[in-house]
Coordinates of C-alpha atoms in Angstrom, one line a residue:
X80 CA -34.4 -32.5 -50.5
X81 CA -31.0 -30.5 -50.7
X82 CA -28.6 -30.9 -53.4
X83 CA -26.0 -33.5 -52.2
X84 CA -22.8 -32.5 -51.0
X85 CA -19.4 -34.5 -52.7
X86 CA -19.0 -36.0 -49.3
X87 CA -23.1 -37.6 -49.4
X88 CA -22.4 -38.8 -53.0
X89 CA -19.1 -40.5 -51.6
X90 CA -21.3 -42.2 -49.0
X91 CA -23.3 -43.0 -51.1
X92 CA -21.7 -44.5 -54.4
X93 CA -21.4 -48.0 -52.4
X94 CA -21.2 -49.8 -55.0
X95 CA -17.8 -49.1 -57.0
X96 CA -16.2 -52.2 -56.1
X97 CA -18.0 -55.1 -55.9
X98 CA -19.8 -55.7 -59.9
X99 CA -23.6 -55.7 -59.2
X100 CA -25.9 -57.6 -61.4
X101 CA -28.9 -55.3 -61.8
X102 CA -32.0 -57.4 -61.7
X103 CA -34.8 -56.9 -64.5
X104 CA -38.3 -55.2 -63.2
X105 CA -39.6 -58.5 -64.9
X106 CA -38.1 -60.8 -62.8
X107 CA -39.7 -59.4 -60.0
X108 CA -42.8 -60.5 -58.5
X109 CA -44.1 -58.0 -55.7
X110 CA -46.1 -54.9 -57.6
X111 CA -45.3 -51.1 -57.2
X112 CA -48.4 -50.8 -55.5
X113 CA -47.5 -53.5 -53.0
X114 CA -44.8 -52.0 -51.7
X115 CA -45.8 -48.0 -51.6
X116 CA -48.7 -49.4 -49.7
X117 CA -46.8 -51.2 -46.7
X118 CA -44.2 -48.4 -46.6
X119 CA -47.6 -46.1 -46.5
X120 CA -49.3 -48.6 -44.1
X121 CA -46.0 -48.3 -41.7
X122 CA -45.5 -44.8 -41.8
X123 CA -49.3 -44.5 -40.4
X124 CA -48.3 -47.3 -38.0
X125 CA -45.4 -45.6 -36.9
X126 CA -47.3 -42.6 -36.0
X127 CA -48.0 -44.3 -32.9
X128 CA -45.1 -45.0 -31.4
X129 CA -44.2 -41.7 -33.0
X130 CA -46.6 -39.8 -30.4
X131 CA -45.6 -42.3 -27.2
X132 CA -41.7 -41.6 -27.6
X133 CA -40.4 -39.0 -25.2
X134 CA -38.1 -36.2 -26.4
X135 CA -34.9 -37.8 -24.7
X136 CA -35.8 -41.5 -25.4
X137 CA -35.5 -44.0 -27.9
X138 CA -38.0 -47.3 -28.8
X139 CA -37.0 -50.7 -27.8
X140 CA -40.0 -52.7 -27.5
X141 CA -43.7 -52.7 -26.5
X142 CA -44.3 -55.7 -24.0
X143 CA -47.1 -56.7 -21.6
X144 CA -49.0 -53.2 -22.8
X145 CA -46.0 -51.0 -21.7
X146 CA -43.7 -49.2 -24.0
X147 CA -40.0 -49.6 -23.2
X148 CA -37.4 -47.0 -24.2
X149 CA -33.7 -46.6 -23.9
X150 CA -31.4 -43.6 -23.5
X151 CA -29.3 -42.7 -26.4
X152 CA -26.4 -45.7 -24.9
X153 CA -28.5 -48.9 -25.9
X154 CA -27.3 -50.4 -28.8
X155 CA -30.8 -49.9 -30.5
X156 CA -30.9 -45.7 -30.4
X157 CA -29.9 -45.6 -33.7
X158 CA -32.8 -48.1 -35.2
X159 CA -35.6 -45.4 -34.7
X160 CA -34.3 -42.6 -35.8
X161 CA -33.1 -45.2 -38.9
X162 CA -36.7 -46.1 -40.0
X163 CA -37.7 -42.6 -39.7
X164 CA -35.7 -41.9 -42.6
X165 CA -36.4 -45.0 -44.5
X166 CA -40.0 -44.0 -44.2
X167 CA -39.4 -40.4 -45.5
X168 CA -37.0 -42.2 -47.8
X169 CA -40.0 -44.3 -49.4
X170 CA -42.8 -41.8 -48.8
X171 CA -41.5 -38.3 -48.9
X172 CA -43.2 -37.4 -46.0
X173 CA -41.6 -33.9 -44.9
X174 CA -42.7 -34.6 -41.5
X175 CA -41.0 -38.1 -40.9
X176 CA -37.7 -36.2 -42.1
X177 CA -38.0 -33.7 -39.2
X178 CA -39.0 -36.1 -36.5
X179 CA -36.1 -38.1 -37.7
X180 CA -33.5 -35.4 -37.6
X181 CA -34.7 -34.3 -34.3
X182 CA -34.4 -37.2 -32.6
X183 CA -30.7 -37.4 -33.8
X184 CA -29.9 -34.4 -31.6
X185 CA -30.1 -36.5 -28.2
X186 CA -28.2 -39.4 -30.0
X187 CA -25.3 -37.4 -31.1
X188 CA -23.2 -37.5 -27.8
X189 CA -23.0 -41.4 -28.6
X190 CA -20.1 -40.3 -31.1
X191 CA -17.5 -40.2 -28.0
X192 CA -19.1 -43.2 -26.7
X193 CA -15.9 -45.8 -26.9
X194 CA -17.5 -48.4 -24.6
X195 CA -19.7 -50.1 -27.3
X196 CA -18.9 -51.8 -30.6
X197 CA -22.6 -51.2 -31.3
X198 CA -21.7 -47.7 -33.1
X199 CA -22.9 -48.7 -36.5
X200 CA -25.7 -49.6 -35.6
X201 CA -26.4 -46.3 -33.2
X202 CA -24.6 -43.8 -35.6
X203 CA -24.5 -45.2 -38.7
X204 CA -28.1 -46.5 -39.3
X205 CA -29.0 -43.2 -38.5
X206 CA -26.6 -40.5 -39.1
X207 CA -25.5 -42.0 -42.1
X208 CA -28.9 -42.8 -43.6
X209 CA -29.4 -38.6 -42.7
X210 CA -26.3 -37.8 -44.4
X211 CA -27.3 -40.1 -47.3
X212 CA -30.6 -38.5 -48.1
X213 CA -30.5 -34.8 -46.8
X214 CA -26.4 -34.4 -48.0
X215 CA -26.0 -32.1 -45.1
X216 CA -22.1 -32.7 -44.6
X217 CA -22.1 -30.0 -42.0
X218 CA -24.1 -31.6 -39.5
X219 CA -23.2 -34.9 -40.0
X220 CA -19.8 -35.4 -41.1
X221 CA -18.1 -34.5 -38.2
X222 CA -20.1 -37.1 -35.9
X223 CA -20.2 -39.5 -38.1
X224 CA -16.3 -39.4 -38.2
X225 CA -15.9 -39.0 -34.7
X226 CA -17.8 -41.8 -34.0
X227 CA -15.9 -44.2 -36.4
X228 CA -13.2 -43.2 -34.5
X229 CA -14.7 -44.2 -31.2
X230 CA -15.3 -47.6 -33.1
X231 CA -12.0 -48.1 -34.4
X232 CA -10.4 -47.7 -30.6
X233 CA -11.8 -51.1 -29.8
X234 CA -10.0 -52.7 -32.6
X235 CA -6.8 -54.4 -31.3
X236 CA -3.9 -55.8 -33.5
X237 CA -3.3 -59.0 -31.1
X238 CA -6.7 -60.3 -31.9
X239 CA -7.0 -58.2 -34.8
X240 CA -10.5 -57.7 -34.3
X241 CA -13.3 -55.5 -32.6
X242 CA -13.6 -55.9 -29.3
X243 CA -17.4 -56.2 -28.1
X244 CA -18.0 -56.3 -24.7
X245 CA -16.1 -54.9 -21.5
X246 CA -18.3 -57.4 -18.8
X247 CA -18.7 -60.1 -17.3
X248 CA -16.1 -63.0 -17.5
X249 CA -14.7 -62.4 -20.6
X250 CA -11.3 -61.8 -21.7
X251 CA -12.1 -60.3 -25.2
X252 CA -15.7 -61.4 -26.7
X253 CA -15.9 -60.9 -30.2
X254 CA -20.0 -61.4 -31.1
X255 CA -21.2 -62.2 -35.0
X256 CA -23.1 -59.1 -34.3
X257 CA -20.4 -57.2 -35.0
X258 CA -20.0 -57.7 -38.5
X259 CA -23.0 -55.3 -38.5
X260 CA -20.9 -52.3 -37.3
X261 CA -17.9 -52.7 -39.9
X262 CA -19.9 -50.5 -43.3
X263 CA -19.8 -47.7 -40.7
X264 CA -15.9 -48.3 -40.9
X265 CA -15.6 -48.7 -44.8
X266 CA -18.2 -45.6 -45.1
X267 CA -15.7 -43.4 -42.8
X268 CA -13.1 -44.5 -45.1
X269 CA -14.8 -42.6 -48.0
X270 CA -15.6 -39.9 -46.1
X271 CA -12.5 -39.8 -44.7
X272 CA -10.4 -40.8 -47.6
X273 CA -8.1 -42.7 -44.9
X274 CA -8.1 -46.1 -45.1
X275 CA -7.2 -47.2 -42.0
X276 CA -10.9 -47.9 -41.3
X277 CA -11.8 -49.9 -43.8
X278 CA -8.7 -52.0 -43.1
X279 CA -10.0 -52.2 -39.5
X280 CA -13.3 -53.8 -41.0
X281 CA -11.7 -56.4 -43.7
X282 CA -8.9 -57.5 -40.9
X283 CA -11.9 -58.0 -38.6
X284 CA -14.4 -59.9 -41.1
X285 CA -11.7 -62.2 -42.3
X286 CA -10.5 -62.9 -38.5
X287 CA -14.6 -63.8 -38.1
X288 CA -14.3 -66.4 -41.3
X289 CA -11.4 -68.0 -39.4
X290 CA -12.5 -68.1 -36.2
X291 CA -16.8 -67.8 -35.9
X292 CA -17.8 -70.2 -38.1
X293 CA -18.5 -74.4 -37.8
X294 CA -18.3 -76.4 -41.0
X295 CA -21.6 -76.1 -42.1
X296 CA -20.9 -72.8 -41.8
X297 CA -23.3 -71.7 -39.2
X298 CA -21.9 -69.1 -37.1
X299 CA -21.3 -69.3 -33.1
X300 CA -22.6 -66.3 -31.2
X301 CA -19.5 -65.5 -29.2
X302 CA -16.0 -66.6 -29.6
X303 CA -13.7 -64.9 -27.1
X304 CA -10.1 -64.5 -27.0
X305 CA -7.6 -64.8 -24.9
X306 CA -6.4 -60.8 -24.0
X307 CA -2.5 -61.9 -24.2
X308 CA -1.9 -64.2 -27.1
X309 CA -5.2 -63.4 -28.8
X310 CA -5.7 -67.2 -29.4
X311 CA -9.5 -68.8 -28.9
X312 CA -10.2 -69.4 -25.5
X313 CA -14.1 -70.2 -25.8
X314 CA -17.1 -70.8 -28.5
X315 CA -20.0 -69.5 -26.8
X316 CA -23.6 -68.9 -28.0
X317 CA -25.0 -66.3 -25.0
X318 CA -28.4 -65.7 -26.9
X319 CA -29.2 -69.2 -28.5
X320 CA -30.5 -72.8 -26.9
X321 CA -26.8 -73.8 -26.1
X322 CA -23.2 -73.5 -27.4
X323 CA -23.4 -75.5 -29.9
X324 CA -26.4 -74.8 -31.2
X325 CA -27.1 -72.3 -34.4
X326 CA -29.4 -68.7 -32.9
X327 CA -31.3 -67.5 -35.5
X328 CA -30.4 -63.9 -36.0
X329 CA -27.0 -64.6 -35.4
X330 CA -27.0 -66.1 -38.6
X331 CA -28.9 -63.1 -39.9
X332 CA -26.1 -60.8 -38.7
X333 CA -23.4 -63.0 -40.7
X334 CA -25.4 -63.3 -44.1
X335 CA -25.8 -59.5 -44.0
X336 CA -22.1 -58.9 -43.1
X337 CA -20.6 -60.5 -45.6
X338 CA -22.7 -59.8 -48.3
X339 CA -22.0 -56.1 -47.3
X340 CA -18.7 -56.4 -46.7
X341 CA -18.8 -58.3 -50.4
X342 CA -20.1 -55.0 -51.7
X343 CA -17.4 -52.8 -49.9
X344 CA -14.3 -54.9 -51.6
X345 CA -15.1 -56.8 -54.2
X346 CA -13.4 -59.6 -52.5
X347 CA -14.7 -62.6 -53.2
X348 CA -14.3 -64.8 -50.0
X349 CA -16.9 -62.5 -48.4
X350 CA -19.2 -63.6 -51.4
X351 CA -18.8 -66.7 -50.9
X352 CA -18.8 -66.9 -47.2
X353 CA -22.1 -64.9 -47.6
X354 CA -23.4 -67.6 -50.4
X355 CA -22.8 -70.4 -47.9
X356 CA -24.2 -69.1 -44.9
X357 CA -27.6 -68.4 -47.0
X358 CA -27.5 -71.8 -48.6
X359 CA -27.6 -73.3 -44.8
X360 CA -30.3 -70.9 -43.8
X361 CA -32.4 -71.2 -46.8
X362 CA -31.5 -75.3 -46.7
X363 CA -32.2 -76.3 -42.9
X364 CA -34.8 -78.8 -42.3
X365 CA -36.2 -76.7 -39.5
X366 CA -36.6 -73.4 -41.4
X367 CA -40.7 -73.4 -41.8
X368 CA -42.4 -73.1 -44.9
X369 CA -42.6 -69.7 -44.8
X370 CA -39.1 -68.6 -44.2
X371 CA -39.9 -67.3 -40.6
X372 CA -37.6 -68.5 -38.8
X373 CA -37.4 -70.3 -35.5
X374 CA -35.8 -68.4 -32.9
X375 CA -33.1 -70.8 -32.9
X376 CA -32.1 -73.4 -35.7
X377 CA -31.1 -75.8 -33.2
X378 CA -34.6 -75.9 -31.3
X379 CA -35.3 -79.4 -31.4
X380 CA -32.8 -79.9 -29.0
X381 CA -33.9 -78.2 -26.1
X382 CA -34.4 -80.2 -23.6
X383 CA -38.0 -80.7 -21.7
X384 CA -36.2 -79.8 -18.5
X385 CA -35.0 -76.8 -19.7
X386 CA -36.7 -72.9 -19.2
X387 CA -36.2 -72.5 -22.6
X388 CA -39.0 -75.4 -23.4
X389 CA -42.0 -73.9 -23.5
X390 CA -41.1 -71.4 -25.6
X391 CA -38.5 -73.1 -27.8
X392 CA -41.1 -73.4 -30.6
X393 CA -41.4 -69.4 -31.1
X394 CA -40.3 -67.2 -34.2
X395 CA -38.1 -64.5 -34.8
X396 CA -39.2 -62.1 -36.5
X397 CA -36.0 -59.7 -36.7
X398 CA -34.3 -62.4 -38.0
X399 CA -36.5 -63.1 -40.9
X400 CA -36.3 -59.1 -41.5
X401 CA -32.4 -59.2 -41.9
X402 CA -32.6 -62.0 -44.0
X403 CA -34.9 -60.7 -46.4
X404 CA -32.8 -57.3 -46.5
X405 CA -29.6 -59.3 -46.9
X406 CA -31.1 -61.6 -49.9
X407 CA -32.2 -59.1 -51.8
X408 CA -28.4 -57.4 -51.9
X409 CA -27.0 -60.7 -52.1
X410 CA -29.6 -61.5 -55.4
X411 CA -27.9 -58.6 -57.0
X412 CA -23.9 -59.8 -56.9
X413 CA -24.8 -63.6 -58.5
X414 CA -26.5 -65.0 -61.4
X415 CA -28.6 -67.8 -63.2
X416 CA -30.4 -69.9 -60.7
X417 CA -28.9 -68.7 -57.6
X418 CA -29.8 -65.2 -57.8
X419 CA -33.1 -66.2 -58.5
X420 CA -33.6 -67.9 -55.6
X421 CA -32.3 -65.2 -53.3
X422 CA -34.7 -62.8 -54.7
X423 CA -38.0 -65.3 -54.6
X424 CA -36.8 -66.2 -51.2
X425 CA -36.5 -62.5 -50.2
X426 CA -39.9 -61.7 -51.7
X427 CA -41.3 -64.5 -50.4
X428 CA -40.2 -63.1 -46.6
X429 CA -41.5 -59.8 -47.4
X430 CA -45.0 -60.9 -48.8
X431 CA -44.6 -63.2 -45.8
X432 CA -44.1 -60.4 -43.3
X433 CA -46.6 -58.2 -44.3
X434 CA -49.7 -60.1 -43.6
X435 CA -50.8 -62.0 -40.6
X436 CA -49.6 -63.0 -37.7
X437 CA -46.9 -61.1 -38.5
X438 CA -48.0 -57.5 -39.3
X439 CA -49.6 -55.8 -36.9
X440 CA -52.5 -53.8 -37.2
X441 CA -52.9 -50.0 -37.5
X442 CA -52.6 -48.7 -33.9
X443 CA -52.1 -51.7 -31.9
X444 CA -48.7 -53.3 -31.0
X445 CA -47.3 -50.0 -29.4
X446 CA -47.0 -48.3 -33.2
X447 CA -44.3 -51.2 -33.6
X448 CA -45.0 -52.4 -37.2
X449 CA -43.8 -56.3 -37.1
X450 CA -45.3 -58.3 -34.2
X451 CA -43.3 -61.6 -32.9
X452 CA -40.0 -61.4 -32.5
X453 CA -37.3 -62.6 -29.5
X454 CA -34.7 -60.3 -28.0
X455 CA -32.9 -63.6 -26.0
X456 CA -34.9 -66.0 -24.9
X457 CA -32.0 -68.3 -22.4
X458 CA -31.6 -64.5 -20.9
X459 CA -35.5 -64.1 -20.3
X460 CA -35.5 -60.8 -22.4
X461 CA -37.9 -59.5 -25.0
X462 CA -39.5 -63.0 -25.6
X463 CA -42.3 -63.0 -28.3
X464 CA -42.1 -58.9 -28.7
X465 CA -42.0 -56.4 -31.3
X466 CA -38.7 -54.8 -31.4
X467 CA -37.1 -51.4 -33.0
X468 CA -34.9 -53.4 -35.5
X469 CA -36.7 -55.4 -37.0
X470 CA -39.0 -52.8 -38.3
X471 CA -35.9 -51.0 -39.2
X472 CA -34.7 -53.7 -41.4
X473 CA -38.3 -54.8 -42.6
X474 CA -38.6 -51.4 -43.8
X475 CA -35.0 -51.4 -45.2
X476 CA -36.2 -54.6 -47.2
X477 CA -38.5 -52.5 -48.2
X478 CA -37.3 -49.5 -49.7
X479 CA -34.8 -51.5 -51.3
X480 CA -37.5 -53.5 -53.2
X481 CA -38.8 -49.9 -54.3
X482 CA -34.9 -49.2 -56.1
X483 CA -35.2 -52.0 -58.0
X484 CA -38.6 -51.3 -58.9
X485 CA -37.8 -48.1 -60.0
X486 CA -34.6 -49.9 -62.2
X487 CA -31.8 -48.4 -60.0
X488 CA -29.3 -50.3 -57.8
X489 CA -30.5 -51.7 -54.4
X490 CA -27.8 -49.2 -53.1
X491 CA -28.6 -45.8 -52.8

């Protein structure tokens, strides 16, 4: 690895704000020979999908025996690419480095693209996780900028927040999804040194407390706004049982949003947004015993008559693997009891996902590593699949386990 750049150490000194807790080695419970095997085990699993991926095309999912991939546009191109690096990150595999970096050169046009609010997740997950570990400013900087640039176009002052999708009925849909995008913005800002991103991405979280969340604090999928006063106009769940009801990884996206975005200001509302939106996860009566969840929290409620029945009793896999991720951060920025129990709860998912039903075996599954999870079951889409993030965020989970093995902060 190259000697890192002032502009890599920027990106990656994440952690100069919020005041991390660093956890003992003896309060942890999963071995170092646990974890270097399953990152081990997934970088031979990978090697599958590694060999069926065209030049030109990205992973999505493997379904009915038929690999699915993308072009560089789909909000997924950047998850592939992403664990890649991870991989090499946790293995030092020179090879896995390469692959990953190559595959960045058909995803790099995707910095221009101002028609998605999916950027972080297609730039930053991947560019950023290159800059991180390779400190190659020369090649990446420029993109990576660019790209939060792209990002920040879609942020208006009326509704003073990101703008998700340009389709369909909607006046201006703002998803929970998109907290997901907004370290991209704060990470330009250190790059950048101007702050006008990482104001973008604090105006837009708190506009999402105010506006996304119920009392219990589970989050709605979609709220949209209206495009001339930028007041609510509709509380909408596209990707969950009904409006109403609470979709699993939606709540995924929130917890690891504001514990990020927790991490990125030291504010403490986005601590304890994140703290309550874990306690109704890790609280629900319907979250099974072992911390899989359901694909929605509201499932119960589906009605026999509905399309959704017959599968209303399936897991999510990719929401279990944000969780997991976003615990183990979230252990690090409280104390006592609480912390505790974010950590055994993220171990406990991790142990959990890397064993039947939900790991899959070497070669089989497309070279996907995590079996089981749902894309958007009302929409008829990736139902009971593997799919590219949450082996992305598995293997985040992961290598962050491995830092704090190693005694160092979660954060690279």
């Amino acid at each position: 690895m190259m000697k890192l750049s002032n502009l890599a150490l920027a990106i990656c000194l994440v952690l100069t704000t919020a005041a991390q807790a660093q956890t003992k080695r003896t309060d942890l419970s999963l071995s170092y020979s646990f974890i270097q095997g399953k990152l081990k085990d997934a970088a031979q699993q990978i090697s599958t999908l590694i060999a069926a991926t065209p030049p030109d095309k990205f992973p999505k999912t493997f379904e009915n025996g038929q690999q699915k991939f993308s072009n560089s546009s789909w909000w997924c191109s950047g998850f592939y690419p992403g664990t890649l690096l991870y991989l090499y990150e946790g293995t030092k595999n020179d090879t896995l480095l390469t692959l990953a970096t190559d595959k960045l050169k058909p995803l790099a046009k995707e910095q221009f693209n101002k028609g998605t609010h999916d950027l972080g997740f297609m730039l930053f997950c991947s560019f950023g996780n290159a800059l991180r570990l390779t400190g190659d400013s020369a090649s990446y900087k420029d993109i990576l900028l660019t790209g939060a640039e792209s990002l920040a176009s879609r942020y208006h002052d009326r509704q003073k927040a990101i703008k998700s999708w340009d389709w369909g009925s909607w006046e201006y849909a703002v998803i929970i999804d998109n907290m997901m995008n907004l370290e991209f913005l704060t990470q330009a800002t250190k790059i950048s040194k101007d702050k006008k991103y990482k104001d973008i991405a604090v105006q837009h979280a708190n506009t999402t407390i105010k506006n996304h969340f119920r009392k219990d604090y589970s989050a709605y999928h979609v709220i949209d706004y209206n495009k001339e006063t930028g007041a609510v106009s509709r509380k909408k769940n596209h990707q969950g049982a009904f409006d109403e009801s609470a979709w699993s990884r939606g709540q995924g996206w929130a917890l690891y949003g504001y514990t990020m975005m927790y991490r990125e200001t030291g504010e403490k509302q986005f601590l304890k947004q994140a703290q309550h939106i874990a306690s109704y996860i890790l609280k629900h009566p319907q979250l099974p015993a072992d911390l899989v969840p359901y694909w929605d929290f509201d499932k119960e409620k589906v009605p026999a008559t509905s399309k959704m029945y017959k599968n209303k009793d399936l897991r999510d896999v990719s929401a279990a693997a944000l969780y997991a991720s976003a615990l183990l951060e979230l252990s690090q920025y409280t104390t006592g009891k609480e912390a505790k129990g974010y950590l055994g709860a993220a171990e406990t998912l991790i142990k959990n996902l890397s064993g039947d039903p939900y790991l899959a075996q070497d070669g089989e599954n497309g070279g996907y590593i995590l079996k089981h999870s749902v894309g958007a079951l009302p929409l008829d889409s990736e139902i009971d699949v593997p799919l590219t993030y949450a082996d992305y965020y598995y293997v985040e989970a992961l290598i962050r386990y491995q830092r704090l093995l190693a005694g160092k902060s979660i954060i690279d």
